[in-house]
mmCIF file of C-alpha atoms and ligand atoms in Angstrom:
data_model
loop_
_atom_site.group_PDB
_atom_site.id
_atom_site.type_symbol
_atom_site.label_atom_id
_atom_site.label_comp_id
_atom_site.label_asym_id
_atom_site.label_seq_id
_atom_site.Cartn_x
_atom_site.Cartn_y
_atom_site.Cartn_z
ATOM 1 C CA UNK A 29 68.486 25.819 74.618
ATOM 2 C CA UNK A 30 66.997 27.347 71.534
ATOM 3 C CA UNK A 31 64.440 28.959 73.542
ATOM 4 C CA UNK A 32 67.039 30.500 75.916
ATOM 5 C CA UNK A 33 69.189 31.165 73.473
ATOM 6 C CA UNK A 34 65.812 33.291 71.622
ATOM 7 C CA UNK A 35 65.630 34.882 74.945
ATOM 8 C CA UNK A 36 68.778 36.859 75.339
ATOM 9 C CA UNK A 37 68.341 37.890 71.919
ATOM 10 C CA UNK A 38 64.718 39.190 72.314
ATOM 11 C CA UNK A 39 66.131 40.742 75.585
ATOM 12 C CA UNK A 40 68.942 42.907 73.375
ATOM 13 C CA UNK A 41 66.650 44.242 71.165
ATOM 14 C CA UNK A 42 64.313 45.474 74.087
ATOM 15 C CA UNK A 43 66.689 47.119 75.522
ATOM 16 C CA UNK A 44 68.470 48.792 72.192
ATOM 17 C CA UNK A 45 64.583 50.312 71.715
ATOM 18 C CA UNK A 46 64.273 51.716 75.173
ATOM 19 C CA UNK A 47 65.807 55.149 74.634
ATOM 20 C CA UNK A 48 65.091 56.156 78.233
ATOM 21 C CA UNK A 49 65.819 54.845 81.685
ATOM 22 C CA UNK A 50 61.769 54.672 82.056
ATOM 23 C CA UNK A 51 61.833 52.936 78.706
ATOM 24 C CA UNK A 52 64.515 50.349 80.197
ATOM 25 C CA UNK A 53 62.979 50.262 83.547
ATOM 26 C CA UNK A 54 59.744 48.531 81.384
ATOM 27 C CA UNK A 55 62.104 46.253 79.157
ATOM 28 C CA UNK A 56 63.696 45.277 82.739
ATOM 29 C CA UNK A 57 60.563 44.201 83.973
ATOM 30 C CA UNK A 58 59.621 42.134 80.983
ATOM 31 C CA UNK A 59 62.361 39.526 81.555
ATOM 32 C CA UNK A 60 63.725 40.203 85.132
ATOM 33 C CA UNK A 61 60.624 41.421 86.671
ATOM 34 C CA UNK A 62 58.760 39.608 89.656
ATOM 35 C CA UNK A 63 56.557 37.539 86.666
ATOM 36 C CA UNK A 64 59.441 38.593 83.704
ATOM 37 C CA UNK A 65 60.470 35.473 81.739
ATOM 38 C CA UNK A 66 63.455 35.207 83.158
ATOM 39 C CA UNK A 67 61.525 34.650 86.345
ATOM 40 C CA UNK A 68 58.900 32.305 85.141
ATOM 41 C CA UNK A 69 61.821 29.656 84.154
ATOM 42 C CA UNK A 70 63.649 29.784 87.146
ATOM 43 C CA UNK A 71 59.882 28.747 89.529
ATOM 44 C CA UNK A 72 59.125 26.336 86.623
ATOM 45 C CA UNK A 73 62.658 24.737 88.491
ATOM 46 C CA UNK A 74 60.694 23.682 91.388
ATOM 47 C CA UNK A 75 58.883 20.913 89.982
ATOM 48 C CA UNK A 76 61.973 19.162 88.137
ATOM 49 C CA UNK A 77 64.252 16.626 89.671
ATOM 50 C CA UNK A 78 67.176 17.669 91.077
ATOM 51 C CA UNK A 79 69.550 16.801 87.883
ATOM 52 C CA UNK A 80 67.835 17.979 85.550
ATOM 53 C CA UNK A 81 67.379 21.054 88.184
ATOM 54 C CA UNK A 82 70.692 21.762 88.411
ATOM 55 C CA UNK A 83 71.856 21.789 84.643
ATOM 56 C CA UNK A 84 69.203 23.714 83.662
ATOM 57 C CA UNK A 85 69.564 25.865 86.647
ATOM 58 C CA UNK A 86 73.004 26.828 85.715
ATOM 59 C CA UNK A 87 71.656 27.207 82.091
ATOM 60 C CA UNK A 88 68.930 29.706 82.927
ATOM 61 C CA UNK A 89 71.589 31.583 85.374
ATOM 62 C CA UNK A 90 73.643 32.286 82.259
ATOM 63 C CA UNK A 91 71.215 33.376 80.364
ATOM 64 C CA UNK A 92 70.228 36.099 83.626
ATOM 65 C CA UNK A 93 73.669 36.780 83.878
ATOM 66 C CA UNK A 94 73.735 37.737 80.436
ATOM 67 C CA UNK A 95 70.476 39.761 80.176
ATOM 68 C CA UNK A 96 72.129 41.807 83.447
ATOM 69 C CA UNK A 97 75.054 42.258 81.582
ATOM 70 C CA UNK A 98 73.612 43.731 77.994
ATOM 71 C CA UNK A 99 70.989 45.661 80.683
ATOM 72 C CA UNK A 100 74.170 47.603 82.409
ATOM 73 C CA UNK A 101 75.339 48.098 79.348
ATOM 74 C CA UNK A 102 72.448 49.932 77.730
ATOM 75 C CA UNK A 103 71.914 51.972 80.925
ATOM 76 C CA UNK A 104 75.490 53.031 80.943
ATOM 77 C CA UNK A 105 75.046 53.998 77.110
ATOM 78 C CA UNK A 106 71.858 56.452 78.046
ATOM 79 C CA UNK A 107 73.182 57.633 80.731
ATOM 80 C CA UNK A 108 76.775 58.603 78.474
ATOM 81 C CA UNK A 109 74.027 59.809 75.747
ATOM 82 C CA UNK A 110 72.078 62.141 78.357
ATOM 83 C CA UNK A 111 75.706 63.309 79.530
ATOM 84 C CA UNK A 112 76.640 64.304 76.368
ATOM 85 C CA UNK A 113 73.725 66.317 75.137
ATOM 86 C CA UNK A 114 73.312 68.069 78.705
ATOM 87 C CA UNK A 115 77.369 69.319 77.896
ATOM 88 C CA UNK A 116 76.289 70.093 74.507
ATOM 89 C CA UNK A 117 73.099 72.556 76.161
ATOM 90 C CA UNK A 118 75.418 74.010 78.355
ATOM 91 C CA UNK A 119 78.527 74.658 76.059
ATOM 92 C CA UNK A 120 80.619 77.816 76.805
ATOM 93 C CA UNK A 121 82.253 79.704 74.267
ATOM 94 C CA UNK A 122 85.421 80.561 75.397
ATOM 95 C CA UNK A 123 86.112 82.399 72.320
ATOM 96 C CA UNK A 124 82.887 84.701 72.689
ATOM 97 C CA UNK A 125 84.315 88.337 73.821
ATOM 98 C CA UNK A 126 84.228 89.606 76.711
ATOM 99 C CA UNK A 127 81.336 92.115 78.051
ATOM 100 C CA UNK A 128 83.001 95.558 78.522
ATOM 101 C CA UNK A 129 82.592 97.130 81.888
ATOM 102 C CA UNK A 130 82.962 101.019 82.586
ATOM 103 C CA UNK A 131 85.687 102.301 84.536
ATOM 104 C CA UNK A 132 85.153 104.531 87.087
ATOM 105 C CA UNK A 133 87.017 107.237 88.167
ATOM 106 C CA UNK A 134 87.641 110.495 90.309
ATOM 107 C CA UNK A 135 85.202 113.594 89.588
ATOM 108 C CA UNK A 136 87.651 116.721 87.294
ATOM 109 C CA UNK A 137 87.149 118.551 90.916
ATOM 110 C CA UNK A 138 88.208 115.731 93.031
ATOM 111 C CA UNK A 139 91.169 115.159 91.090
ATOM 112 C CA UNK A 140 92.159 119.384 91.452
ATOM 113 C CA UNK A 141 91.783 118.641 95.191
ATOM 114 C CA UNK A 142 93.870 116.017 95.406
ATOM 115 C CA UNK A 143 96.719 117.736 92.648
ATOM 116 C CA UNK A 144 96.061 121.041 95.642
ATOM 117 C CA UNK A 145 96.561 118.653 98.767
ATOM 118 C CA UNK A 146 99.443 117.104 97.726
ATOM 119 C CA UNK A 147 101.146 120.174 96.606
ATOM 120 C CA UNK A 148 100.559 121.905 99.431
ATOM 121 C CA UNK A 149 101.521 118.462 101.875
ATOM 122 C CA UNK A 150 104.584 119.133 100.093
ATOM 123 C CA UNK A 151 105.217 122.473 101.900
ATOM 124 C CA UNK A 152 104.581 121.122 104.585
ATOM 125 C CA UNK A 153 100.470 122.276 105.496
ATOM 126 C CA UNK A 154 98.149 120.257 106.958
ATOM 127 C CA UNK A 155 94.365 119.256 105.479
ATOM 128 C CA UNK A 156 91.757 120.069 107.518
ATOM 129 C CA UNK A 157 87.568 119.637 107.337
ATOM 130 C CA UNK A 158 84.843 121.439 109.026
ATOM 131 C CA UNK A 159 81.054 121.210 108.803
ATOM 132 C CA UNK A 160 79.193 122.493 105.940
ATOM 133 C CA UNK A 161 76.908 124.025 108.496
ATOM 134 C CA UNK A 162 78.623 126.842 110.250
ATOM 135 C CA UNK A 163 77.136 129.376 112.584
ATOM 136 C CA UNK A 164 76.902 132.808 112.084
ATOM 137 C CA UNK A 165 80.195 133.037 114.693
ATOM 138 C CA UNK A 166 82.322 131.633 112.443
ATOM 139 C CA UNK A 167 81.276 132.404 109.013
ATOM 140 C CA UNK A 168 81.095 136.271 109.667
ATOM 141 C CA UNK A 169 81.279 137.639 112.860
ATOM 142 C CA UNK A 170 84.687 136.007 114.141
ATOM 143 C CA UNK A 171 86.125 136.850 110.631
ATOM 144 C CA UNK A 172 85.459 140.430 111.479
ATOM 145 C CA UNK A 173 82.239 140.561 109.878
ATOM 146 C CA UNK A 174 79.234 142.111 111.993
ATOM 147 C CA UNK A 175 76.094 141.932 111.797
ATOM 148 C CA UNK A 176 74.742 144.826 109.160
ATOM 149 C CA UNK A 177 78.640 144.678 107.749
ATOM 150 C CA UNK A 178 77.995 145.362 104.317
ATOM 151 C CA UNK A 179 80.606 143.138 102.948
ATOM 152 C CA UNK A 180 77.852 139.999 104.277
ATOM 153 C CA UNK A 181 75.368 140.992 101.369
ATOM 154 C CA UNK A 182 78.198 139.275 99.051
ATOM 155 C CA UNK A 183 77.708 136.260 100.725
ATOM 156 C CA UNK A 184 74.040 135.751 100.493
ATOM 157 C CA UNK A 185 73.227 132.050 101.692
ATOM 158 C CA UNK A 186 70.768 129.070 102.707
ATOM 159 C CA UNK A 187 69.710 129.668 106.117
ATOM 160 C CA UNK A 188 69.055 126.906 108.699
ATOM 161 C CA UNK A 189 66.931 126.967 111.710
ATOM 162 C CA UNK A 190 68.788 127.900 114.901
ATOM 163 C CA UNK A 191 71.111 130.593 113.685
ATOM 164 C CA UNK A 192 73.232 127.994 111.435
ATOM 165 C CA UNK A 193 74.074 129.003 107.443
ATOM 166 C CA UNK A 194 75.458 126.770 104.585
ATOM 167 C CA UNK A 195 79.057 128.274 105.262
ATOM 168 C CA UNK A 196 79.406 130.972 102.174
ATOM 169 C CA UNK A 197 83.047 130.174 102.550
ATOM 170 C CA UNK A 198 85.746 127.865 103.826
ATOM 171 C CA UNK A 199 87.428 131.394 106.014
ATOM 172 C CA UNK A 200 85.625 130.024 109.107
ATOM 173 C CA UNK A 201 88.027 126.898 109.012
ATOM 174 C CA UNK A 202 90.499 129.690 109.882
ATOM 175 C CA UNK A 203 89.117 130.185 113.289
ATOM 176 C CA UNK A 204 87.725 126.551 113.686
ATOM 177 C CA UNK A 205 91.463 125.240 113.565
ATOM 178 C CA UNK A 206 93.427 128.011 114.354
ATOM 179 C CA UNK A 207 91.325 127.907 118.285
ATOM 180 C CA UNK A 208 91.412 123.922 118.083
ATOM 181 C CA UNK A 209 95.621 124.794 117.503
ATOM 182 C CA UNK A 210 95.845 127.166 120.511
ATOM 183 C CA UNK A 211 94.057 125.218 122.315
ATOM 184 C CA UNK A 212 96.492 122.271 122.112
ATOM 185 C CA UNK A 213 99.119 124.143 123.167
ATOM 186 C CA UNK A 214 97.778 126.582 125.379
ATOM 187 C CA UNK A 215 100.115 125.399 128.143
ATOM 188 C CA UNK A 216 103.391 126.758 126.112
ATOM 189 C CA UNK A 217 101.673 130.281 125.090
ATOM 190 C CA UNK A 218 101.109 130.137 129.239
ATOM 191 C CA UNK A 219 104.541 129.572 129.946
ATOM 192 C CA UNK A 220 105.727 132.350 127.661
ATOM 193 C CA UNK A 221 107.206 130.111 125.331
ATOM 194 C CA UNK A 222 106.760 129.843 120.871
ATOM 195 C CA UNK A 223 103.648 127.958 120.015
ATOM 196 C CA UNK A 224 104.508 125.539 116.866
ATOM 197 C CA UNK A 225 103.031 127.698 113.895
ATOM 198 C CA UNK A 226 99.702 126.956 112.190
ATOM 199 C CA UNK A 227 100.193 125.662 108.425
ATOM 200 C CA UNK A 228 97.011 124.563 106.454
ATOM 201 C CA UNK A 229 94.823 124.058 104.000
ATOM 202 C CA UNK A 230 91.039 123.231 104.432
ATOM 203 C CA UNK A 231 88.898 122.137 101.291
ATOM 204 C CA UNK A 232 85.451 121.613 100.867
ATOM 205 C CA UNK A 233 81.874 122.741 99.753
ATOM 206 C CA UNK A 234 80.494 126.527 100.106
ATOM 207 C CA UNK A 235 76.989 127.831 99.615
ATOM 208 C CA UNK A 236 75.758 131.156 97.869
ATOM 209 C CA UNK A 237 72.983 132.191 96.379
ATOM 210 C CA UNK A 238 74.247 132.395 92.898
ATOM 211 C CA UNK A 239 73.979 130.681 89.529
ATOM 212 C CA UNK A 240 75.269 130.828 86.382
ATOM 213 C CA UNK A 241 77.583 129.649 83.700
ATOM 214 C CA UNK A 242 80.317 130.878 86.256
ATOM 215 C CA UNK A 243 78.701 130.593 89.789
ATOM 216 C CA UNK A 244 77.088 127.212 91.086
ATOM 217 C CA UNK A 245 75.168 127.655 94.481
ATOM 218 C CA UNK A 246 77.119 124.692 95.694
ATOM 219 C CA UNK A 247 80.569 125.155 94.628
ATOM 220 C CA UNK A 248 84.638 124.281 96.267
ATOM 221 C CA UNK A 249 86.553 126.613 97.863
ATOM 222 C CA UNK A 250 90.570 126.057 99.572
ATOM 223 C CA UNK A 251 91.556 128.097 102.185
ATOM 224 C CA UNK A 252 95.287 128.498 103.681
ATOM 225 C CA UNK A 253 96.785 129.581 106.566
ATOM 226 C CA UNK A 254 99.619 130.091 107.688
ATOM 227 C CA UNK A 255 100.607 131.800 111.212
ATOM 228 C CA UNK A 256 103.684 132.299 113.049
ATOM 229 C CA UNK A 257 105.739 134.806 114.538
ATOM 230 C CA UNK A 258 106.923 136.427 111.353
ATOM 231 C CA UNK A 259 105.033 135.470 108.624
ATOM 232 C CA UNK A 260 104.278 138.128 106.145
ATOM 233 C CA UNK A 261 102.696 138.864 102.730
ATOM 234 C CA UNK A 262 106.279 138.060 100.975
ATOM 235 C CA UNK A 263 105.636 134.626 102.508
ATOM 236 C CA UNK A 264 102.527 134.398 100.798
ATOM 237 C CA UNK A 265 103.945 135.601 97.467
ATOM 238 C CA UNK A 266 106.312 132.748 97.498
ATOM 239 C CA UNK A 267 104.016 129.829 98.938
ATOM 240 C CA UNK A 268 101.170 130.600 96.019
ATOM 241 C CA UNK A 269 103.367 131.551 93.083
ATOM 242 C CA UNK A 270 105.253 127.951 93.534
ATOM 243 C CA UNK A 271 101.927 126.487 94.294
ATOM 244 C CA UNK A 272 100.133 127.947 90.724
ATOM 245 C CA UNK A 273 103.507 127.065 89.003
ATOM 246 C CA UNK A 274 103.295 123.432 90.007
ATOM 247 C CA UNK A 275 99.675 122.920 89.714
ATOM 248 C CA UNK A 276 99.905 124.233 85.906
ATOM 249 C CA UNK A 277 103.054 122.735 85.201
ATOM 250 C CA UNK A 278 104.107 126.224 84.175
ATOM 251 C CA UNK A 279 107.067 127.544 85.228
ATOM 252 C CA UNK A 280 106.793 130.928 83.425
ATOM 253 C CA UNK A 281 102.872 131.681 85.067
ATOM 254 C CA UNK A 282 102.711 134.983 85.778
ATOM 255 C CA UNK A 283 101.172 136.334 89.073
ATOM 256 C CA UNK A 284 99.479 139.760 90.316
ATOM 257 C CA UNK A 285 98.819 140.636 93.462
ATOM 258 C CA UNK A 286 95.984 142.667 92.808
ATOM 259 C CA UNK A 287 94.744 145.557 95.852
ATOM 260 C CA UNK A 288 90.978 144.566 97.475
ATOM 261 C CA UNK A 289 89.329 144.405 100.148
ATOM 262 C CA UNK A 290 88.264 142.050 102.373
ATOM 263 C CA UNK A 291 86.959 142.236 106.348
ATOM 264 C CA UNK A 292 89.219 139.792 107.882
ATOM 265 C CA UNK A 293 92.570 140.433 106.068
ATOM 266 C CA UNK A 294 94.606 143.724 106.004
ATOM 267 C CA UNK A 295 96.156 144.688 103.713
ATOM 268 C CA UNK A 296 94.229 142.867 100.845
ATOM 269 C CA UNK A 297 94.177 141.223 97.646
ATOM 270 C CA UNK A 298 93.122 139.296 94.873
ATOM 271 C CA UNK A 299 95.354 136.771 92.920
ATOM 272 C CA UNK A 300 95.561 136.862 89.575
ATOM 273 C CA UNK A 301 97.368 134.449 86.814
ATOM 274 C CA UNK A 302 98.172 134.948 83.476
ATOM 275 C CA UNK A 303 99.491 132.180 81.495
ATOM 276 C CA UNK A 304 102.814 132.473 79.111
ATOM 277 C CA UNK A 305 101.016 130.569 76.230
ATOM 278 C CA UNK A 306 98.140 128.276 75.070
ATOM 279 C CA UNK A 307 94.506 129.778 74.640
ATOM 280 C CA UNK A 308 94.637 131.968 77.702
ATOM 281 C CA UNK A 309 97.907 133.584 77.206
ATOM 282 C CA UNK A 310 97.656 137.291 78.303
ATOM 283 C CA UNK A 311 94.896 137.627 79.930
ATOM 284 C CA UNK A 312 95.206 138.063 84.027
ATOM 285 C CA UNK A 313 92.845 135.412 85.661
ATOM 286 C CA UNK A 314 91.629 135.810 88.870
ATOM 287 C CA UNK A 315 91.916 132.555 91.142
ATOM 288 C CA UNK A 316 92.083 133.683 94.684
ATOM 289 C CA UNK A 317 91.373 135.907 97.351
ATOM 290 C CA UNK A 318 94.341 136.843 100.082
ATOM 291 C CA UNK A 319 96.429 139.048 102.798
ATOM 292 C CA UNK A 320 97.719 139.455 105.699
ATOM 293 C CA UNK A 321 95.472 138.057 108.447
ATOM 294 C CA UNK A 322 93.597 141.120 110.092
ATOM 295 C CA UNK A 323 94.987 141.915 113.954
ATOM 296 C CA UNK A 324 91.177 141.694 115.071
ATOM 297 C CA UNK A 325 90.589 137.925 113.733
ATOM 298 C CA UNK A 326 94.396 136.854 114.987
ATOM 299 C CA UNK A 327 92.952 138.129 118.481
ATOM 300 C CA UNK A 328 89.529 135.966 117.601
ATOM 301 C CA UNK A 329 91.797 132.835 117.416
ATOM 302 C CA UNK A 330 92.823 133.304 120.787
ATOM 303 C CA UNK A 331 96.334 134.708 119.797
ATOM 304 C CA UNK A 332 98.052 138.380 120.512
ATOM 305 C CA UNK A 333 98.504 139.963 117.209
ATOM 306 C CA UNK A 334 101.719 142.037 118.793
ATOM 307 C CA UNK A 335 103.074 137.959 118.702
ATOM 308 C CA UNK A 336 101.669 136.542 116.086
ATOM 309 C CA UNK A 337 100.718 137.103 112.018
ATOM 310 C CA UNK A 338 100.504 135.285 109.292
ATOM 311 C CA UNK A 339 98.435 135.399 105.875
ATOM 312 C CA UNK A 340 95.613 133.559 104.339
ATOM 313 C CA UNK A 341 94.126 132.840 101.264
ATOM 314 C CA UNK A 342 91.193 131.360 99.576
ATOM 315 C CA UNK A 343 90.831 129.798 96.423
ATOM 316 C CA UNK A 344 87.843 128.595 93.950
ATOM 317 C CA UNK A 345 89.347 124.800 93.113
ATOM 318 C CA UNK A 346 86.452 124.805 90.713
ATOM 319 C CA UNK A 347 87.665 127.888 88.775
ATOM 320 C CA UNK A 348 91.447 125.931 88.364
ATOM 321 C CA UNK A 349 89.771 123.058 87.243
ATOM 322 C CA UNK A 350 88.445 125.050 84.474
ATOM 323 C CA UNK A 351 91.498 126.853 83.872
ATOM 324 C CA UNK A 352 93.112 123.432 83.900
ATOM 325 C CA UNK A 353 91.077 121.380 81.364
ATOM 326 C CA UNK A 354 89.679 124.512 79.541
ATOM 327 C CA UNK A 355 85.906 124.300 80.068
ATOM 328 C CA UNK A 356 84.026 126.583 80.069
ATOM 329 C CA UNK A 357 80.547 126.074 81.824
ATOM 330 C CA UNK A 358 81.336 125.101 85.328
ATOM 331 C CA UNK A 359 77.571 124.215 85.891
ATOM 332 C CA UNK A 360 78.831 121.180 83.340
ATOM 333 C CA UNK A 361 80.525 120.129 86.334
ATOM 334 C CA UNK A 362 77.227 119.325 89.014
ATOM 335 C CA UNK A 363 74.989 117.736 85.556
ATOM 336 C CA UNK A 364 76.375 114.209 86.331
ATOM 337 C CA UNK A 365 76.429 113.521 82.652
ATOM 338 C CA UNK A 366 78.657 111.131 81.891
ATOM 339 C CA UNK A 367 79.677 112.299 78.156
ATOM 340 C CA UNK A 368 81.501 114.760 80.058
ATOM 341 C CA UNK A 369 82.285 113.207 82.850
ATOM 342 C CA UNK A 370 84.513 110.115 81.362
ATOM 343 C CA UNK A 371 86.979 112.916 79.894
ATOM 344 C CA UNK A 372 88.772 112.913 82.594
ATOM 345 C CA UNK A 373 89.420 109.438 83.602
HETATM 346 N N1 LIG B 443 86.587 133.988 101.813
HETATM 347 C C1 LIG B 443 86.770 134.875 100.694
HETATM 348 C C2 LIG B 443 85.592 134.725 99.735
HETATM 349 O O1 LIG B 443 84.978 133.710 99.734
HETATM 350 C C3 LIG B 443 88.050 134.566 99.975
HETATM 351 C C4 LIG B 443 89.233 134.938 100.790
HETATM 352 C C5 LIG B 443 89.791 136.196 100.689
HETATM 353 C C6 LIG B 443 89.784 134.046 101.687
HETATM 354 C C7 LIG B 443 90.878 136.557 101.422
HETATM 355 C C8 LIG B 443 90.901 134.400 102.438
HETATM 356 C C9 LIG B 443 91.443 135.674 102.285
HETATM 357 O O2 LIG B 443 91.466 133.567 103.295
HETATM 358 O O3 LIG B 443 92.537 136.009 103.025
HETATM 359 O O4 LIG B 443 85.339 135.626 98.984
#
């Protein structure tokens, strides 16, 4: 009994050295194994008599039982052991900050585009888009602008194959809706009755041949429209002086109606603001060109100027956005630098 009693022990201390399951695995084999010494006792059984088999039998089967037991016992203390430092490897630190991650946010134009299409959704105009690619038609010619008119050397642009231009102005949206607008209700002009007036804005990119700290040869331009039966240049007055008052928040703006020229209105002019106070107080800044639409481009649309007139305007959403957050490059604008960019989110 000594002996078995010398085996359990030897059989704890094997297994408190193995410090890995391959380790224990090997200790295993040494008692349990196919010729372990575990093993060895129990076929030494074979040749004893059955008493003598069967006490010690049960003797050596308490002794297995026990080397099992301490064997489980070891494995389940690696395996805690390998647990424990894997968690430790793999520790999180909830306490470690956060990494930051920019915020986006709308381009200074986009935003004036918006502030513009809301305002002018208030009074009730539609938004409209047309192609950066415009023919000749409707960039000059349908806004009374021939061929060899000299007011097209102004507008000096990017030329595509097949008689197409990079639009040197949003004006051809004029005709582009205003015929898209007749069209839809051709069937009331036929019966002699009121067509539903045309109200709308149309934003978007324009092209020129022109760069500096003030001109970009991409740059934004907003046209409006409005025609009806009886829509004159006092209607324009009133529509962009509330317009400029709500965009700069200014009440007490100041606005000139300043005589030009311009082929497809009649009579003419440009729009200029001067604000009450701040760094530009007094001095008249020009945002816009306007009038009366011209009797020849109201017959281009598909209308009969004796019926129909209305006014239009265009305006440089780049220039307000400068006016608006005081800077003073607008090339700073097209960089894509983000310095300047992340002012205005
Ligand atoms: N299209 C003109 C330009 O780019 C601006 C303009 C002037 C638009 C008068 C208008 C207008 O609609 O009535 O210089």
């Amino acid at each position: 009994m000594n002996d078995l009693n010398a085996l359990v022990v030897d059989a704890h201390s094997a297994f408190a050295a193995s410090h890995s399951l391959a380790d224990l695995e090997n200790a295993k084999a040494q008692f349990l194994g196919r010729t372990g010494r575990v093993t060895e006792l129990l076929k030494g059984l074979a040749s004893l008599s059955p008493e003598v088999k069967k006490s010690k039998g049960a003797a050596i089967n308490q002794v297995k039982q026990a080397i099992e037991t301490a064997l489980a016992q070891r494995r389940q203390a690696l395996a805690d052991e390998a647990l424990s430092i894997q968690l430790k490897a793999q520790a999180l630190d909830v306490t470690l900050p956060g990494r930051l991650r920019p915020m986006g946010g709308l381009h200074p134009v986009s935003l004036t585009l918006e502030r513009i299409e809301q305002i002018f959704d208030s009074m009730g105009f539609e938004v409209a888009q047309g192609p950066e690619i415009e023919s000749d038609w409707y960039n000059f010619t349908a806004l009374n602008t021939p061929q060899d008119h000299p007011a097209r050397s102004m507008h000096d642009t990017f030329y595509v194959e097949g008689g197409y231009l990079l639009r040197t102005h949003t004006s051809p949206m004029q005709i582009r809706y205003a015929l898209s607008h007749v069209k839809r209700h051709q069937p009331l002009l036929d019966a002699g009755q009121a067509m539903p007036e045309i109200r709308v804005i149309a934003p978007g990119r324009t092209y020129r041949v022109d760069s500096d700290a003030t001109h970009s040869p991409m740059f934004h331009q907003c046209e409006g429209l409005w025609i009806g039966q009886n829509i004159s240049f006092k209607d324009l007055k009133v529509v962009f002086t509330d317009f400029c008052r709500t965009f700069f928040e200014a009440s007490e703006l100041a606005l000139r109606f300043r005589p030009s020229f311009f082929p497809f209105t009649e009579p003419s002019a440009e729009i200029d603001i001067q604000f009450p106070s701040g760094p530009l107080a007094g001095r008249w800044l020009e945002v816009a060109g306007s009038g009366q639409v011209h009797p020849q481009v109201i017959r281009n649309m598909g209308l009969d100027p004796e019926h129909y007139m209305g006014f239009a305007f265009g305006m440089g959403p780049d220039r307000l956005t400068m006016l608006r957050y005081g800077v003073n490059d607008l090339r700073l604008f097209f960089d894509g630098d983000i310095r300047f960019l992340s002012q205005f989110r």
